[in-house]
XYZ file of C-alpha atoms in Angstrom:
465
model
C 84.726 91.190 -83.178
C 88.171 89.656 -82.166
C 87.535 86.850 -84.925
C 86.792 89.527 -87.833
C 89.604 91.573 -87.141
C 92.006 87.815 -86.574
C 90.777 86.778 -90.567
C 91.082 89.987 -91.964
C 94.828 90.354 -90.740
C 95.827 87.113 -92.639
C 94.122 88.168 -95.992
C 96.072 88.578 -98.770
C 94.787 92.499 -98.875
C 96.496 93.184 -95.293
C 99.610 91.546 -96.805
C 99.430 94.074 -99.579
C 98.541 96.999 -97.858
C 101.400 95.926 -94.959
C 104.661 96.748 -97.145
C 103.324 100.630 -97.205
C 102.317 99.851 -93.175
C 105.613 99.495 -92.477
C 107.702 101.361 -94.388
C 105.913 104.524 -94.097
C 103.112 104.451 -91.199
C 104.822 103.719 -88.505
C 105.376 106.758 -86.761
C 102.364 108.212 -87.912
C 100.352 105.237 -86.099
C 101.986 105.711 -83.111
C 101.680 109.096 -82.763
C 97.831 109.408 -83.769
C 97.311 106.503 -81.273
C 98.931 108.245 -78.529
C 97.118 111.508 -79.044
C 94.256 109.913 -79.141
C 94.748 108.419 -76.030
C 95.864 111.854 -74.228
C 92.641 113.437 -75.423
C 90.417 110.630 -74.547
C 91.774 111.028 -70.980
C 90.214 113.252 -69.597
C 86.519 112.317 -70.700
C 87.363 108.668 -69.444
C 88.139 109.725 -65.933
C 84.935 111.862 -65.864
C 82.674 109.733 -66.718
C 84.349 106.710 -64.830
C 81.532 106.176 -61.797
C 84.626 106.124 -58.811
C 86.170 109.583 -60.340
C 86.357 112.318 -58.096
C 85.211 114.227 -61.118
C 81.579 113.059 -62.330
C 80.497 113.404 -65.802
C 78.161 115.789 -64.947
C 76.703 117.896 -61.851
C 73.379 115.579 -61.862
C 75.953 112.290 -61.815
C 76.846 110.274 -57.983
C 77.832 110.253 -55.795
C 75.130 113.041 -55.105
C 75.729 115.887 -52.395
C 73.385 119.557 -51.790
C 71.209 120.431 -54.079
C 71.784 116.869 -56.793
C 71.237 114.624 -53.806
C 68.093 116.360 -53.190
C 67.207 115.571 -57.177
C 68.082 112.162 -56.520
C 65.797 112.022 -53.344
C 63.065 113.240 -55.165
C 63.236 111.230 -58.084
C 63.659 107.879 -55.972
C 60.058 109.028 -54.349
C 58.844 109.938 -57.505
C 59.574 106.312 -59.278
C 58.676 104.817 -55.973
C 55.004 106.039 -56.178
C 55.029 105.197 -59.879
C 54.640 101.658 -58.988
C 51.814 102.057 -56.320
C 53.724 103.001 -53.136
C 54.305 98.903 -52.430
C 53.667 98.117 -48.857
C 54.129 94.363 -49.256
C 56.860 92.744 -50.327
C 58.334 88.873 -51.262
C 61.560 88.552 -49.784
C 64.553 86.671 -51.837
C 65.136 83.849 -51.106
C 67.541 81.344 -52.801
C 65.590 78.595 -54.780
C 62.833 79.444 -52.622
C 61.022 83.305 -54.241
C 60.856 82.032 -57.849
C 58.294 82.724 -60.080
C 55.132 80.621 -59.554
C 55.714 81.532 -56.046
C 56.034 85.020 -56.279
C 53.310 84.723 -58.323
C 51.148 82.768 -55.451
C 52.224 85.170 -53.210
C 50.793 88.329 -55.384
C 47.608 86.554 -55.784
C 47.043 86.478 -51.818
C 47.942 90.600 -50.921
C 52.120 90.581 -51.687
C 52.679 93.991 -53.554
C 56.171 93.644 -54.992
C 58.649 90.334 -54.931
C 61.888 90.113 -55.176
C 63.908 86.978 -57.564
C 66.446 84.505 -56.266
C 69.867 85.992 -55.833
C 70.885 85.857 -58.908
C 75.347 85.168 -58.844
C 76.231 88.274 -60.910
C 78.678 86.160 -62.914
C 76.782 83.150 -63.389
C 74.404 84.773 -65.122
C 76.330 86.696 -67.632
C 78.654 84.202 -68.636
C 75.991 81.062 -68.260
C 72.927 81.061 -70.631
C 71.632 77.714 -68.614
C 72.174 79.969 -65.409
C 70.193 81.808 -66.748
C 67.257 79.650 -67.862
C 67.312 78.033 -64.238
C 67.090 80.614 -62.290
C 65.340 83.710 -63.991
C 62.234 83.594 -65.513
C 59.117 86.204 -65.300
C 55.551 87.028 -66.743
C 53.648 90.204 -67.551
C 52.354 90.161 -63.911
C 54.796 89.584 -62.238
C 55.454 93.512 -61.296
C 56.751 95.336 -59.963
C 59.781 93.243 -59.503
C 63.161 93.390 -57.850
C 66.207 91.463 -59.781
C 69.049 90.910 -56.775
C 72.129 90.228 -57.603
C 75.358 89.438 -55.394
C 78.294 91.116 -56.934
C 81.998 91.859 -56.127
C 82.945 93.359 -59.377
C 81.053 96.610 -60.369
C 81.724 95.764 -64.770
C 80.406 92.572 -64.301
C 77.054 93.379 -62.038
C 76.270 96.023 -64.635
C 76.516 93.657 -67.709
C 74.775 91.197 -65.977
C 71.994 93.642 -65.021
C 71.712 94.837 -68.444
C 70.654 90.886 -69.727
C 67.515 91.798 -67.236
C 67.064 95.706 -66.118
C 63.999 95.364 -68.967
C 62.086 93.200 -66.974
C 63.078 94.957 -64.036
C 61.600 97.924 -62.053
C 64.616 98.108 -59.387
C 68.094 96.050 -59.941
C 69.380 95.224 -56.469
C 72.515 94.550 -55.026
C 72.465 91.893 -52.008
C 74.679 92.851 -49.477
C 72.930 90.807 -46.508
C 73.275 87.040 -47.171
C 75.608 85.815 -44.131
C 76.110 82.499 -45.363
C 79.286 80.431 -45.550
C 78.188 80.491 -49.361
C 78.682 84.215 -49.240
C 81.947 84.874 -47.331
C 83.709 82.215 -49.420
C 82.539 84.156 -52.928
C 83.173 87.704 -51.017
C 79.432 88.780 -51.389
C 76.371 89.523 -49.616
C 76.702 90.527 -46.026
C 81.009 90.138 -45.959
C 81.356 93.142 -48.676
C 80.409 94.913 -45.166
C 84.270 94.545 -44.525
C 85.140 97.371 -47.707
C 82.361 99.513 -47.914
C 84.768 101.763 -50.633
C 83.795 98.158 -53.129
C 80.689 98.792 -51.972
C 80.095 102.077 -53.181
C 81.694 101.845 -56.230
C 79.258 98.940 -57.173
C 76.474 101.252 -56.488
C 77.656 104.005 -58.583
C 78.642 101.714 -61.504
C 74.844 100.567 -61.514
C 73.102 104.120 -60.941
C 75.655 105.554 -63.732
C 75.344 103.360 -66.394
C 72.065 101.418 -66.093
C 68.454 102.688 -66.561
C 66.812 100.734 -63.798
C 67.081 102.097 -60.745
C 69.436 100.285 -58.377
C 68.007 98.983 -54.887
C 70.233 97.684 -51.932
C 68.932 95.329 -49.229
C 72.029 95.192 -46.201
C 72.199 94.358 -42.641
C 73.189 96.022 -39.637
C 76.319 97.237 -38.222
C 76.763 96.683 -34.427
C 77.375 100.350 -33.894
C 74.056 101.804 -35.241
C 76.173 105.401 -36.071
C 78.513 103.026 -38.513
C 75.372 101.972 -40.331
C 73.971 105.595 -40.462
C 77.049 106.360 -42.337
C 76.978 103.636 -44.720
C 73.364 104.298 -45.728
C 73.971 107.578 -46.188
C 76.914 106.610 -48.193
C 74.743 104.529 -50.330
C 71.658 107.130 -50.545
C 74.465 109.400 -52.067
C 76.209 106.613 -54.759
C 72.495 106.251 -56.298
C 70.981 103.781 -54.520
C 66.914 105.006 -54.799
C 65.557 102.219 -52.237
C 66.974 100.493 -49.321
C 65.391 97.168 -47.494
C 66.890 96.587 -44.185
C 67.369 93.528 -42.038
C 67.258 94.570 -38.603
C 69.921 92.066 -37.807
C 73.516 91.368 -37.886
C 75.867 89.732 -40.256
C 76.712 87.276 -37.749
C 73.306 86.001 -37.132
C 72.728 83.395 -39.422
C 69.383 81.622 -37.940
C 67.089 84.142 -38.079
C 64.629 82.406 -35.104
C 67.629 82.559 -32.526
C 68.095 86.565 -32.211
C 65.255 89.088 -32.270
C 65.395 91.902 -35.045
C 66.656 94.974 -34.082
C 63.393 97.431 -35.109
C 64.971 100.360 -33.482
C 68.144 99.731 -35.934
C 65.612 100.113 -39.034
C 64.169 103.049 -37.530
C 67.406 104.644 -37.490
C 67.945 104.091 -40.819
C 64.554 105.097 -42.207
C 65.429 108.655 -39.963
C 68.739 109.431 -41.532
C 67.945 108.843 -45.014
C 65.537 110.282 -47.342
C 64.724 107.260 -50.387
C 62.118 105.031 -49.724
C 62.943 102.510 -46.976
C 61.754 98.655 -46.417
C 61.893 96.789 -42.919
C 62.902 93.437 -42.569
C 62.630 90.874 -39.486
C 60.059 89.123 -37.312
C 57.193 89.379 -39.452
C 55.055 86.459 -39.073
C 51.889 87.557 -39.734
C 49.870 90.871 -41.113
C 49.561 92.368 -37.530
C 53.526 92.043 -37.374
C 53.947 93.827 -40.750
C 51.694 96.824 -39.718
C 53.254 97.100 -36.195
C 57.226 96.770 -38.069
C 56.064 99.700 -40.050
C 54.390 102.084 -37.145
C 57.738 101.069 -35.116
C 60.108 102.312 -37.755
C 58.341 104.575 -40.119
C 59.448 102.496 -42.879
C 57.694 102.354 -46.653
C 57.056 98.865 -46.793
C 57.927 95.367 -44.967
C 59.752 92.249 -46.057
C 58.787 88.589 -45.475
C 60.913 85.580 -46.349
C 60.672 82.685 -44.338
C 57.170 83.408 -42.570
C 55.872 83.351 -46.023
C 57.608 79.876 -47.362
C 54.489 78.329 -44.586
C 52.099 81.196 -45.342
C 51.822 82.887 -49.136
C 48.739 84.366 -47.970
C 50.639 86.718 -44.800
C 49.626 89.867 -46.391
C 46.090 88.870 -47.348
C 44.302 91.522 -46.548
C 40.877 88.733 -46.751
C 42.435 87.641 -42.968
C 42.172 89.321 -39.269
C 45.809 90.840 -38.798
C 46.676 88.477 -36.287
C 45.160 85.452 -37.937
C 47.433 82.703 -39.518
C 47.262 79.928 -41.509
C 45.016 76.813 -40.881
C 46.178 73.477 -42.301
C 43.740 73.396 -44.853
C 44.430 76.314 -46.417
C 47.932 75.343 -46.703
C 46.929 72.519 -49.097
C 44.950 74.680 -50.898
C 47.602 76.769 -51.281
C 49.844 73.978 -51.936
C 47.048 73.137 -55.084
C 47.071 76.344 -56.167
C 50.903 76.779 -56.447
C 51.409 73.495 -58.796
C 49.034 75.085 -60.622
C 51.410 78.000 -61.283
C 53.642 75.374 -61.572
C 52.294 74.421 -64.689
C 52.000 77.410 -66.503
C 55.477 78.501 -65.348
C 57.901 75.642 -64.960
C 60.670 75.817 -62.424
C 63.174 73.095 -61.060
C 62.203 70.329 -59.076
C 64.352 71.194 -56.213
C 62.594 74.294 -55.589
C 59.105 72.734 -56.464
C 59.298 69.772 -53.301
C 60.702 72.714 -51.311
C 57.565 74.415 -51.650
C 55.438 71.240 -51.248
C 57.198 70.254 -48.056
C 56.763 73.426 -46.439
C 52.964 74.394 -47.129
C 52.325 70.625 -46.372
C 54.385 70.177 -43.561
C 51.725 69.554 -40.857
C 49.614 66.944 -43.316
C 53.268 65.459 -44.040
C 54.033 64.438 -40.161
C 50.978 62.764 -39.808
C 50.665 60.770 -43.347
C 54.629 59.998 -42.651
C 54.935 57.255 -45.642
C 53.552 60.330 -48.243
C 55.654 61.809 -46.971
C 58.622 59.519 -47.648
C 57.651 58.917 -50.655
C 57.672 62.523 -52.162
C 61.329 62.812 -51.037
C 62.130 59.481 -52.778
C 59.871 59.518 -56.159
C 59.120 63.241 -56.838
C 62.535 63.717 -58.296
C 63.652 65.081 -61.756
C 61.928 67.499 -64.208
C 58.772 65.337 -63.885
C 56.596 66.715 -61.414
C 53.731 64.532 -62.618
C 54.869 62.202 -59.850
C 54.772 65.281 -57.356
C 51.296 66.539 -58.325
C 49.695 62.831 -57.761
C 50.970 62.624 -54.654
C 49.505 65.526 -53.679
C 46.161 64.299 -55.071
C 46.212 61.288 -52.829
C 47.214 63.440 -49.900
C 43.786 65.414 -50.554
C 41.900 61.904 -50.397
C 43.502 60.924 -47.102
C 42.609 64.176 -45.607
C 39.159 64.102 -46.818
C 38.732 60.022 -45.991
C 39.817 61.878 -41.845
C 36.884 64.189 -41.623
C 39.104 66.396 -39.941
C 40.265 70.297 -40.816
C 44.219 69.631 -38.818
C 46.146 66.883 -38.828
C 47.498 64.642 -35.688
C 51.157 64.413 -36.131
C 53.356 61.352 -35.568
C 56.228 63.221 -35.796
C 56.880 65.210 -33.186
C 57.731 69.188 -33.619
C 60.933 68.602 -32.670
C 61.402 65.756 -34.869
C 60.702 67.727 -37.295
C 62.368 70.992 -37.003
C 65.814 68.489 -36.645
C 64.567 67.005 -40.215
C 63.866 70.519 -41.626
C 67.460 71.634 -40.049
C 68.791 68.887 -42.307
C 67.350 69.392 -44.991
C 68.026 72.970 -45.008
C 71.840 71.985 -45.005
C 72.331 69.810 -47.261
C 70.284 72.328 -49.584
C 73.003 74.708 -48.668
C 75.717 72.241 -49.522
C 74.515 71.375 -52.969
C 73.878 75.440 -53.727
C 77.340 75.646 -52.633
C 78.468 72.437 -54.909
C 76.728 74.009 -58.120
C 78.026 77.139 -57.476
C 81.483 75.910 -57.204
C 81.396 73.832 -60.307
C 79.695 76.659 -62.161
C 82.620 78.876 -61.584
C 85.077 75.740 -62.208
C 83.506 75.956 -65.643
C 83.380 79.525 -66.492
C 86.963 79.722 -65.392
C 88.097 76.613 -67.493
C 86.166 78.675 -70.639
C 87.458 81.706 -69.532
C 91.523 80.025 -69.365
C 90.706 78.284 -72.970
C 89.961 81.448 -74.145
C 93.225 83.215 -72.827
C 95.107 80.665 -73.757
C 93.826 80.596 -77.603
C 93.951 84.563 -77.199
C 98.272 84.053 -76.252
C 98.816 81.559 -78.992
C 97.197 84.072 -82.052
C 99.097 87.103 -80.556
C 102.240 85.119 -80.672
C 101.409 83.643 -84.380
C 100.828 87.403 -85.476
C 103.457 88.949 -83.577
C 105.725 86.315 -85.540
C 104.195 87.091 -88.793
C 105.052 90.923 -88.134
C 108.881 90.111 -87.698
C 109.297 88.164 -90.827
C 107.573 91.303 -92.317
C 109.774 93.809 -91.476
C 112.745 91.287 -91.772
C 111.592 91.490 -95.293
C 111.349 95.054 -95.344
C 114.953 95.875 -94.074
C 116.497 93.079 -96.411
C 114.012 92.807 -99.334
C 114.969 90.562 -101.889
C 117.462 91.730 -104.740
């Protein structure tokens, strides 16, 4: 629009029309501009989604008798999709789509993407194609988002909120990633950012909007801010019953009595997160807290099939159903391509047992399954099945010790978080160079027309005789 309106100001018809501009339209500009303005006012500040005056009664933040609306709406849509009981966690690279989609096929409900970097994705359209990507079954579906700016979360949402059945905000990753972008968990630290990031996305999208936070050391403080967010718009809230300060999820115990709180003092749907490692874990996380439905992340990454409802509750995973599993996910693979990195992720986790034993396959999928050619990766795979079948045997016998291999798996796990943290940071190096061009072209025509308007009215005071 910018462009149009630049070429039309240096035809030959604006130079035309400009002499009358000047001489007589002046004022008249001004002064219709500026009443404009002072009658626009007052509808701008109502319908702004922080205004203490809301465009309408039925608009958040919600109190009485519209927070009641609100409630019952939320429960309404909720039951919509099926009441969801199971749910895919995000997880970064890790709850894409041929996984989700693995993990629907074996009892999951509902998934959650990636967190998606709010910015990223509006301003990147190979962000995009990376790290978003869906199919007719995958639903219903969560789109998270980390955000710090409420403009740019809604635009970003509105690429997706079609494809969508809740938009959510993330405001529970705790990683160094997070605090250095001011997202996730450390937006804790201005919950008044918060809110107005909720309200933005109940106001002006039409997908609901979804939070997933962590605790608060003093459970009354995270009452409060639920209720704050209940209020704002939010119509679902997953909770991780731990708190921003616990990064390694297998060192501190979730805090089920802090989700039960939460479920207690707010009236939307409610999801429980933490220590769910297998089906009898889910069931006894929901009797415990009275929540709606129960998250799994990591439990899931060595076990798609957790909420299988085919298993005894407190059954889990043998090692050859991992590999079938693993089979079955290239297979999704294949009819919905993702990156590589994510890809081996999977593969290393479902095969991780068969990996410490056959140590050189193992080796070798790090070193040649690289690239956007997973042919590699799926032949490698095939052999694997040959060496477990040439065994005879339905486990493996490691020669890595578990140890050995939790160190490996811490490794690997950070210098995944150093390259997320490496694209990320050259992402935003690149948006911002675009974003400075752009200024910086933006300066140079104002100043070229802003020069081009003196020597017209120079011309009008002292026209030629």
């Amino acid at each position: 629009m910018r462009a149009v309106a630049f070429a039309t100001a240096n035809s030959p018809l604006f130079w035309c029309r400009g002499w009358f501009w000047a001489v007589n339209g002046v004022c008249e500009s001004f002064c219709n501009v500026m009443t404009a303005a002072a009658e626009a006012a007052p509808a701008a500040a109502a319908a702004q989604p922080g205004s203490s005056s809301p465009a309408s009664l039925d608009s958040p933040p919600y109190s009485g008798a519209a927070l009641e609306a609100h409630v019952q709406r939320s429960w309404s849509y909720f039951r919509s999709l099926g009441s969801p009981k199971w749910h895919v966690a995000p997880m970064v690279d890790q709850s894409e789509l041929p996984f989700r989609m693995l993990c629907r096929a074996h009892g999951a409900e509902a998934a959650y993407t990636p967190m998606l970097h709010s910015r990223l994705f509006l301003e990147q359209q190979k962000y995009r194609d990376e790290h978003f990507s869906t199919c007719p079954g995958d639903r219903p579906l969560f789109v998270q988002f980390c955000a710090n700016d409420p403009d740019t979360f809604v635009a970003a949402a509105e690429i997706v909120q079609e494809h969508a059945d809740y938009i959510d905000l993330n405001l529970g990753c705790p990683q160094r990633i997070a605090k250095r972008g001011f997202y996730g968990a450390f937006l804790m630290d201005d919950t008044q950012l918060i809110e107005q990031l909720v309200l933005a996305a109940a106001t002006r999208l039409r997908t609901p909007v979804s939070c997933k936070i962590r605790l608060f050391p003093d459970v009354s403080k995270t009452i409060e801010y639920a209720r704050m967010l209940q209020a704002a718009g939010c119509s679902l809230l997953a909770v991780h019953g731990r708190l921003r300060e616990c990064k390694d999820n297998s060192a501190v115990r979730a805090d089920w009595d802090g989700i039960a709180a939460v479920r207690a003092a707010v009236q939307i749907p409610v999801l429980a997160n933490g220590d769910v490692q297998c089906m009898a874990d889910a069931q006894r996380l929901m009797a415990h807290t009275k929540a709606d439905g129960v998250l799994s992340a990591e439990p899931l990454l060595s076990d798609p099939a957790l909420f299988s409802s085919s298993r005894q509750p407190e059954a889990t995973i043998t090692p050859l159903e991992s590999f079938q599993l693993c089979r079955e996910y290239l297979e999704l693979v294949a009819a919905h391509p993702s990156h590589a990195r994510m890809v081996k992720g999977h593969v290393h986790k479902l095969l991780r047992g068969w990996l410490s034993e056959f140590t050189e396959l193992r080796e070798r999928i790090q070193r040649d399954a690289s690239g956007g050619d997973l042919t590699t990766l799926r032949s490698l795979v095939a052999e694997l099945g040959s060496l477990i079948a040439v065994t005879g045997r339905d486990h493996p016998i490691p020669k890595l010790t578990e140890r050995k291999l939790k160190q490996m798996e811490k490794e690997a796990a950070k210098q995944a978080s150093i390259q997320e943290q490496e694209r990320e940071a050259a992402a935003l190096a690149a948006v911002g160079a675009i974003a400075a061009a752009v200024v910086q072209q933006q300066q140079s025509e104002q100043q070229q027309q802003q020069q081009q308007q003196e020597q017209l009215m120079q011309q009008v005071a002292h026209p030629q005789q």
